[in-house]
Amino acid sequence: DIVIVRELTSGSYFGEPRGIFKEGNERVGINTHRYTESEIERAARSAFELARRRSNRVCSMEKANVMEAGVLWRDVVTEVHQADYADVELSHMYADNGAMQLVRAPKQFDVILTDNLFGDILSDCAAMLTGSLGMLPSASLGAPMENGRPKALYEPVHGSAPDIAGQGKANPTACVLSFAMALRYSFDLGTEATRIETAVEKVLADGVRTADLLQADGDTAVSTTQMGDAIVAALTTSL
């Protein structure tokens, strides 16, 4: 049970200058890994607030050993922690070691805080701990609105998979769990979110599998609708 808090609006994907330029007789591709203190602070506060609602642990990942942006990231995260979140356990790890540790011993992590580029890589690495991208929910959370709720977009981690559209093969679990995240983080309905997550766990424990989760050649896959119906049945049973 890991949550990766990935900063989404800056870093290598948006920094300037960027582009493909002519340099002498050859082309050069440039992307700028750029972060401001306020961008890092915003992501750090999100991670610490989330940790307080979970296991009170944050591991921040960057490359402070070779990147100045990583040095600033570590400094700002530490400053925010010392100023306002000393009750939360904070550790730091280089992102490449973090990828290895996710594979080696994933249970050591609870909330992982990282930047845009490393978050992209680490979240896909963590995805396969579950066996399939079809299992993973996600939330893009912004600043709180006047009602106190964050601006938010909840969706499965995976893409739309047009190659299997209409074939009944898609795993609906990530979509269902994304709704559970919406209940927990936008509507403060943690009990209801847990009921949905528990229903999903029961269905998986009972051996119900869509095609992406089959473990052996002799296993039989259920359809998208059948998987959804099984989750609803498990949820109804828990009422």
mmCIF file of C-alpha atoms in Angstrom:
data_model
loop_
_atom_site.group_PDB
_atom_site.id
_atom_site.type_symbol
_atom_site.label_atom_id
_atom_site.label_comp_id
_atom_site.label_asym_id
_atom_site.label_seq_id
_atom_site.Cartn_x
_atom_site.Cartn_y
_atom_site.Cartn_z
ATOM 1 C CA ASP A 1 0.000 0.000 0.000
ATOM 2 C CA ILE A 2 2.110 2.861 -1.346
ATOM 3 C CA VAL A 3 1.195 6.385 -2.408
ATOM 4 C CA ILE A 4 3.534 8.274 -4.717
ATOM 5 C CA VAL A 5 3.178 12.064 -4.574
ATOM 6 C CA ARG A 6 4.509 13.304 -7.924
ATOM 7 C CA GLU A 7 4.870 17.019 -8.679
ATOM 8 C CA LEU A 8 3.052 17.498 -12.002
ATOM 9 C CA THR A 9 3.600 21.030 -13.310
ATOM 10 C CA SER A 10 7.349 21.609 -13.440
ATOM 11 C CA GLY A 11 10.681 19.787 -13.758
ATOM 12 C CA SER A 12 12.133 18.364 -16.957
ATOM 13 C CA TYR A 13 8.786 18.229 -18.753
ATOM 14 C CA PHE A 14 8.146 21.988 -18.562
ATOM 15 C CA GLY A 15 11.473 23.712 -17.865
ATOM 16 C CA GLU A 16 12.925 26.223 -20.333
ATOM 17 C CA PRO A 17 14.927 26.241 -22.520
ATOM 18 C CA ARG A 18 13.759 23.091 -24.255
ATOM 19 C CA GLY A 19 13.714 21.832 -27.825
ATOM 20 C CA ILE A 20 15.889 20.409 -30.591
ATOM 21 C CA PHE A 21 18.495 22.848 -31.874
ATOM 22 C CA LYS A 22 21.291 22.866 -34.425
ATOM 23 C CA GLU A 23 24.739 23.019 -32.884
ATOM 24 C CA GLY A 24 27.481 23.015 -35.445
ATOM 25 C CA ASN A 25 26.920 20.073 -37.763
ATOM 26 C CA GLU A 26 24.544 18.148 -35.518
ATOM 27 C CA ARG A 27 21.296 18.477 -33.640
ATOM 28 C CA VAL A 28 21.111 18.695 -29.866
ATOM 29 C CA GLY A 29 18.058 17.969 -27.705
ATOM 30 C CA ILE A 30 17.647 20.106 -24.589
ATOM 31 C CA ASN A 31 15.329 19.760 -21.609
ATOM 32 C CA THR A 32 15.794 21.867 -18.494
ATOM 33 C CA HIS A 33 15.245 20.308 -15.087
ATOM 34 C CA ARG A 34 14.015 23.352 -13.204
ATOM 35 C CA TYR A 35 12.337 23.748 -9.820
ATOM 36 C CA THR A 36 11.483 26.752 -7.647
ATOM 37 C CA GLU A 37 11.261 26.689 -3.865
ATOM 38 C CA SER A 38 7.507 27.292 -3.968
ATOM 39 C CA GLU A 39 6.910 24.379 -6.357
ATOM 40 C CA ILE A 40 8.852 22.012 -4.122
ATOM 41 C CA GLU A 41 7.158 23.327 -0.979
ATOM 42 C CA ARG A 42 3.701 22.793 -2.492
ATOM 43 C CA ALA A 43 4.449 19.150 -3.303
ATOM 44 C CA ALA A 44 6.103 18.576 0.073
ATOM 45 C CA ARG A 45 3.114 19.904 2.004
ATOM 46 C CA SER A 46 0.798 17.651 0.015
ATOM 47 C CA ALA A 47 2.915 14.635 0.902
ATOM 48 C CA PHE A 48 3.157 15.482 4.597
ATOM 49 C CA GLU A 49 -0.582 16.167 4.876
ATOM 50 C CA LEU A 50 -1.307 12.851 3.186
ATOM 51 C CA ALA A 51 1.125 11.022 5.466
ATOM 52 C CA ARG A 52 -0.723 12.326 8.521
ATOM 53 C CA ARG A 53 -3.816 10.484 7.260
ATOM 54 C CA ARG A 54 -1.864 7.267 6.689
ATOM 55 C CA SER A 55 1.219 5.917 8.489
ATOM 56 C CA ASN A 56 2.949 9.266 9.173
ATOM 57 C CA ARG A 57 5.989 8.444 7.021
ATOM 58 C CA VAL A 58 7.412 10.219 3.955
ATOM 59 C CA CYS A 59 10.398 9.200 1.842
ATOM 60 C CA SER A 60 11.549 12.002 -0.469
ATOM 61 C CA MET A 61 13.419 10.885 -3.607
ATOM 62 C CA GLU A 62 15.675 12.991 -5.849
ATOM 63 C CA LYS A 63 19.247 12.984 -7.188
ATOM 64 C CA ALA A 64 20.929 15.455 -4.858
ATOM 65 C CA ASN A 65 24.250 13.716 -5.443
ATOM 66 C CA VAL A 66 24.491 14.923 -9.071
ATOM 67 C CA MET A 67 21.750 17.535 -9.667
ATOM 68 C CA GLU A 68 21.489 21.042 -8.201
ATOM 69 C CA ALA A 69 17.708 20.851 -8.532
ATOM 70 C CA GLY A 70 17.935 17.737 -6.369
ATOM 71 C CA VAL A 71 19.964 19.608 -3.744
ATOM 72 C CA LEU A 72 17.316 22.337 -3.612
ATOM 73 C CA TRP A 73 14.559 19.723 -3.485
ATOM 74 C CA ARG A 74 16.135 18.039 -0.456
ATOM 75 C CA ASP A 75 16.789 21.381 1.274
ATOM 76 C CA VAL A 76 13.238 22.690 0.835
ATOM 77 C CA VAL A 77 11.578 19.406 1.832
ATOM 78 C CA THR A 78 13.715 19.361 4.978
ATOM 79 C CA GLU A 79 12.862 22.989 5.779
ATOM 80 C CA VAL A 80 9.115 22.406 5.375
ATOM 81 C CA HIS A 81 9.370 19.294 7.543
ATOM 82 C CA GLN A 82 11.245 21.044 10.346
ATOM 83 C CA ALA A 83 8.933 24.073 10.297
ATOM 84 C CA ASP A 84 5.506 22.442 10.207
ATOM 85 C CA TYR A 85 5.610 18.644 10.068
ATOM 86 C CA ALA A 86 8.146 17.467 12.642
ATOM 87 C CA ASP A 87 5.606 14.864 13.785
ATOM 88 C CA VAL A 88 5.937 13.079 10.420
ATOM 89 C CA GLU A 89 8.878 10.727 9.901
ATOM 90 C CA LEU A 90 10.978 11.961 6.953
ATOM 91 C CA SER A 91 13.714 10.102 5.083
ATOM 92 C CA HIS A 92 15.608 10.891 1.884
ATOM 93 C CA MET A 93 16.713 8.534 -0.859
ATOM 94 C CA TYR A 94 18.325 8.891 -4.279
ATOM 95 C CA ALA A 95 15.705 8.111 -6.916
ATOM 96 C CA ASP A 96 17.717 5.374 -8.644
ATOM 97 C CA ASN A 97 18.157 3.564 -5.336
ATOM 98 C CA GLY A 98 14.450 4.158 -4.723
ATOM 99 C CA ALA A 99 13.586 2.260 -7.898
ATOM 100 C CA MET A 100 15.740 -0.647 -6.769
ATOM 101 C CA GLN A 101 14.264 -0.579 -3.252
ATOM 102 C CA LEU A 102 10.720 -0.639 -4.660
ATOM 103 C CA VAL A 103 11.570 -3.946 -6.296
ATOM 104 C CA ARG A 104 13.646 -5.281 -3.401
ATOM 105 C CA ALA A 105 11.531 -4.345 -0.374
ATOM 106 C CA PRO A 106 8.433 -2.279 -1.225
ATOM 107 C CA LYS A 107 6.858 -2.581 2.239
ATOM 108 C CA GLN A 108 9.441 -0.171 3.648
ATOM 109 C CA PHE A 109 7.574 2.695 1.916
ATOM 110 C CA ASP A 110 4.272 4.416 2.604
ATOM 111 C CA VAL A 111 4.251 7.925 1.060
ATOM 112 C CA ILE A 112 6.934 8.634 -1.547
ATOM 113 C CA LEU A 113 7.501 12.279 -2.520
ATOM 114 C CA THR A 114 9.295 12.994 -5.776
ATOM 115 C CA ASP A 115 9.493 15.291 -8.793
ATOM 116 C CA ASN A 116 7.808 15.071 -12.182
ATOM 117 C CA LEU A 117 10.383 13.004 -14.074
ATOM 118 C CA PHE A 118 11.295 10.573 -11.301
ATOM 119 C CA GLY A 119 7.647 10.289 -10.306
ATOM 120 C CA ASP A 120 6.776 9.181 -13.819
ATOM 121 C CA ILE A 121 9.391 6.434 -13.695
ATOM 122 C CA LEU A 122 8.895 5.347 -10.079
ATOM 123 C CA SER A 123 5.102 5.114 -10.361
ATOM 124 C CA ASP A 124 5.349 2.776 -13.346
ATOM 125 C CA CYS A 125 7.949 0.706 -11.488
ATOM 126 C CA ALA A 126 5.640 0.508 -8.471
ATOM 127 C CA ALA A 127 2.721 -0.377 -10.734
ATOM 128 C CA MET A 128 4.107 -3.785 -11.499
ATOM 129 C CA LEU A 129 4.273 -4.652 -7.811
ATOM 130 C CA THR A 130 0.533 -5.209 -8.192
ATOM 131 C CA GLY A 131 0.952 -7.300 -11.344
ATOM 132 C CA SER A 132 -0.845 -4.922 -13.696
ATOM 133 C CA LEU A 133 -1.346 -1.246 -14.498
ATOM 134 C CA GLY A 134 -5.044 -2.096 -14.522
ATOM 135 C CA MET A 135 -4.979 -2.165 -10.728
ATOM 136 C CA LEU A 136 -3.741 1.353 -10.059
ATOM 137 C CA PRO A 137 -5.819 4.433 -9.239
ATOM 138 C CA SER A 138 -4.464 7.972 -9.282
ATOM 139 C CA ALA A 139 -5.380 11.489 -8.218
ATOM 140 C CA SER A 140 -4.101 14.805 -9.524
ATOM 141 C CA LEU A 141 -4.659 17.176 -6.593
ATOM 142 C CA GLY A 142 -4.433 20.963 -6.674
ATOM 143 C CA ALA A 143 -4.796 23.721 -4.109
ATOM 144 C CA PRO A 144 -7.891 23.739 -1.876
ATOM 145 C CA MET A 145 -10.928 25.615 -3.153
ATOM 146 C CA GLU A 146 -13.198 27.860 -1.066
ATOM 147 C CA ASN A 147 -15.088 24.799 0.206
ATOM 148 C CA GLY A 148 -11.834 23.315 1.497
ATOM 149 C CA ARG A 149 -11.754 20.507 -1.030
ATOM 150 C CA PRO A 150 -8.813 20.249 -3.415
ATOM 151 C CA LYS A 151 -9.137 20.788 -7.119
ATOM 152 C CA ALA A 152 -8.855 17.178 -8.203
ATOM 153 C CA LEU A 153 -8.891 14.759 -11.121
ATOM 154 C CA TYR A 154 -9.254 11.057 -10.347
ATOM 155 C CA GLU A 155 -8.467 8.469 -12.994
ATOM 156 C CA PRO A 156 -6.755 5.105 -13.537
ATOM 157 C CA VAL A 157 -2.996 5.306 -14.035
ATOM 158 C CA HIS A 158 -3.222 3.497 -17.368
ATOM 159 C CA GLY A 159 -4.279 4.975 -20.714
ATOM 160 C CA SER A 160 -7.467 4.322 -22.635
ATOM 161 C CA ALA A 161 -6.214 1.115 -24.329
ATOM 162 C CA PRO A 162 -8.080 1.608 -27.656
ATOM 163 C CA ASP A 163 -6.735 -1.735 -28.906
ATOM 164 C CA ILE A 164 -9.120 -3.597 -26.574
ATOM 165 C CA ALA A 165 -12.027 -1.139 -26.598
ATOM 166 C CA GLY A 166 -15.413 -2.857 -26.667
ATOM 167 C CA GLN A 167 -13.977 -6.336 -26.140
ATOM 168 C CA GLY A 168 -14.794 -6.687 -22.439
ATOM 169 C CA LYS A 169 -11.144 -7.293 -21.561
ATOM 170 C CA ALA A 170 -10.322 -4.157 -19.590
ATOM 171 C CA ASN A 171 -9.761 -4.397 -15.848
ATOM 172 C CA PRO A 172 -12.180 -1.949 -14.152
ATOM 173 C CA THR A 173 -10.433 -2.161 -10.791
ATOM 174 C CA ALA A 174 -8.308 0.975 -11.236
ATOM 175 C CA CYS A 175 -11.403 2.991 -12.100
ATOM 176 C CA VAL A 176 -13.269 1.668 -9.060
ATOM 177 C CA LEU A 177 -10.310 2.406 -6.783
ATOM 178 C CA SER A 178 -9.965 5.910 -8.261
ATOM 179 C CA PHE A 179 -13.533 6.550 -7.112
ATOM 180 C CA ALA A 180 -12.531 5.298 -3.658
ATOM 181 C CA MET A 181 -9.695 7.829 -3.648
ATOM 182 C CA ALA A 182 -12.186 10.565 -4.559
ATOM 183 C CA LEU A 183 -14.347 9.607 -1.594
ATOM 184 C CA ARG A 184 -11.362 9.710 0.743
ATOM 185 C CA TYR A 185 -9.492 12.817 -0.409
ATOM 186 C CA SER A 186 -12.202 15.076 -1.853
ATOM 187 C CA PHE A 187 -15.199 14.184 0.302
ATOM 188 C CA ASP A 188 -13.547 12.984 3.531
ATOM 189 C CA LEU A 189 -15.517 9.728 3.356
ATOM 190 C CA GLY A 190 -12.715 7.437 4.469
ATOM 191 C CA THR A 191 -15.012 4.724 5.832
ATOM 192 C CA GLU A 192 -16.853 4.407 2.523
ATOM 193 C CA ALA A 193 -13.572 4.400 0.601
ATOM 194 C CA THR A 194 -12.234 1.600 2.784
ATOM 195 C CA ARG A 195 -15.377 -0.469 2.147
ATOM 196 C CA ILE A 196 -14.780 -0.248 -1.606
ATOM 197 C CA GLU A 197 -11.098 -1.131 -1.240
ATOM 198 C CA THR A 198 -11.982 -4.076 1.013
ATOM 199 C CA ALA A 199 -14.502 -5.325 -1.562
ATOM 200 C CA VAL A 200 -11.804 -5.241 -4.241
ATOM 201 C CA GLU A 201 -9.422 -7.139 -1.967
ATOM 202 C CA LYS A 202 -12.066 -9.826 -1.341
ATOM 203 C CA VAL A 203 -12.731 -10.293 -5.046
ATOM 204 C CA LEU A 204 -9.030 -10.710 -5.740
ATOM 205 C CA ALA A 205 -8.627 -13.068 -2.776
ATOM 206 C CA ASP A 206 -11.467 -15.159 -4.215
ATOM 207 C CA GLY A 207 -9.429 -15.603 -7.401
ATOM 208 C CA VAL A 208 -11.519 -13.477 -9.760
ATOM 209 C CA ARG A 209 -9.227 -12.281 -12.541
ATOM 210 C CA THR A 210 -9.472 -10.214 -15.693
ATOM 211 C CA ALA A 211 -7.099 -11.172 -18.498
ATOM 212 C CA ASP A 212 -4.267 -8.898 -17.329
ATOM 213 C CA LEU A 213 -4.140 -10.669 -13.959
ATOM 214 C CA LEU A 214 -4.096 -14.325 -15.045
ATOM 215 C CA GLN A 215 -1.363 -16.234 -13.272
ATOM 216 C CA ALA A 216 -1.387 -19.564 -15.111
ATOM 217 C CA ASP A 217 -2.350 -20.927 -18.523
ATOM 218 C CA GLY A 218 -5.307 -22.826 -17.093
ATOM 219 C CA ASP A 219 -6.882 -19.797 -15.413
ATOM 220 C CA THR A 220 -10.086 -18.390 -16.863
ATOM 221 C CA ALA A 221 -10.513 -14.662 -17.331
ATOM 222 C CA VAL A 222 -13.719 -12.839 -16.458
ATOM 223 C CA SER A 223 -14.985 -9.912 -18.508
ATOM 224 C CA THR A 224 -14.925 -6.257 -17.508
ATOM 225 C CA THR A 225 -18.613 -6.454 -16.570
ATOM 226 C CA GLN A 226 -18.169 -9.658 -14.573
ATOM 227 C CA MET A 227 -15.296 -8.124 -12.603
ATOM 228 C CA GLY A 228 -17.366 -5.048 -11.853
ATOM 229 C CA ASP A 229 -20.356 -7.159 -10.829
ATOM 230 C CA ALA A 230 -18.153 -9.212 -8.489
ATOM 231 C CA ILE A 231 -16.923 -6.050 -6.779
ATOM 232 C CA VAL A 232 -20.478 -4.746 -6.404
ATOM 233 C CA ALA A 233 -21.579 -8.109 -4.957
ATOM 234 C CA ALA A 234 -18.713 -8.065 -2.442
ATOM 235 C CA LEU A 235 -19.547 -4.477 -1.515
ATOM 236 C CA THR A 236 -23.211 -5.337 -1.031
ATOM 237 C CA THR A 237 -22.319 -8.319 1.144
ATOM 238 C CA SER A 238 -20.304 -6.047 3.433
ATOM 239 C CA LEU A 239 -23.271 -3.734 4.125
#
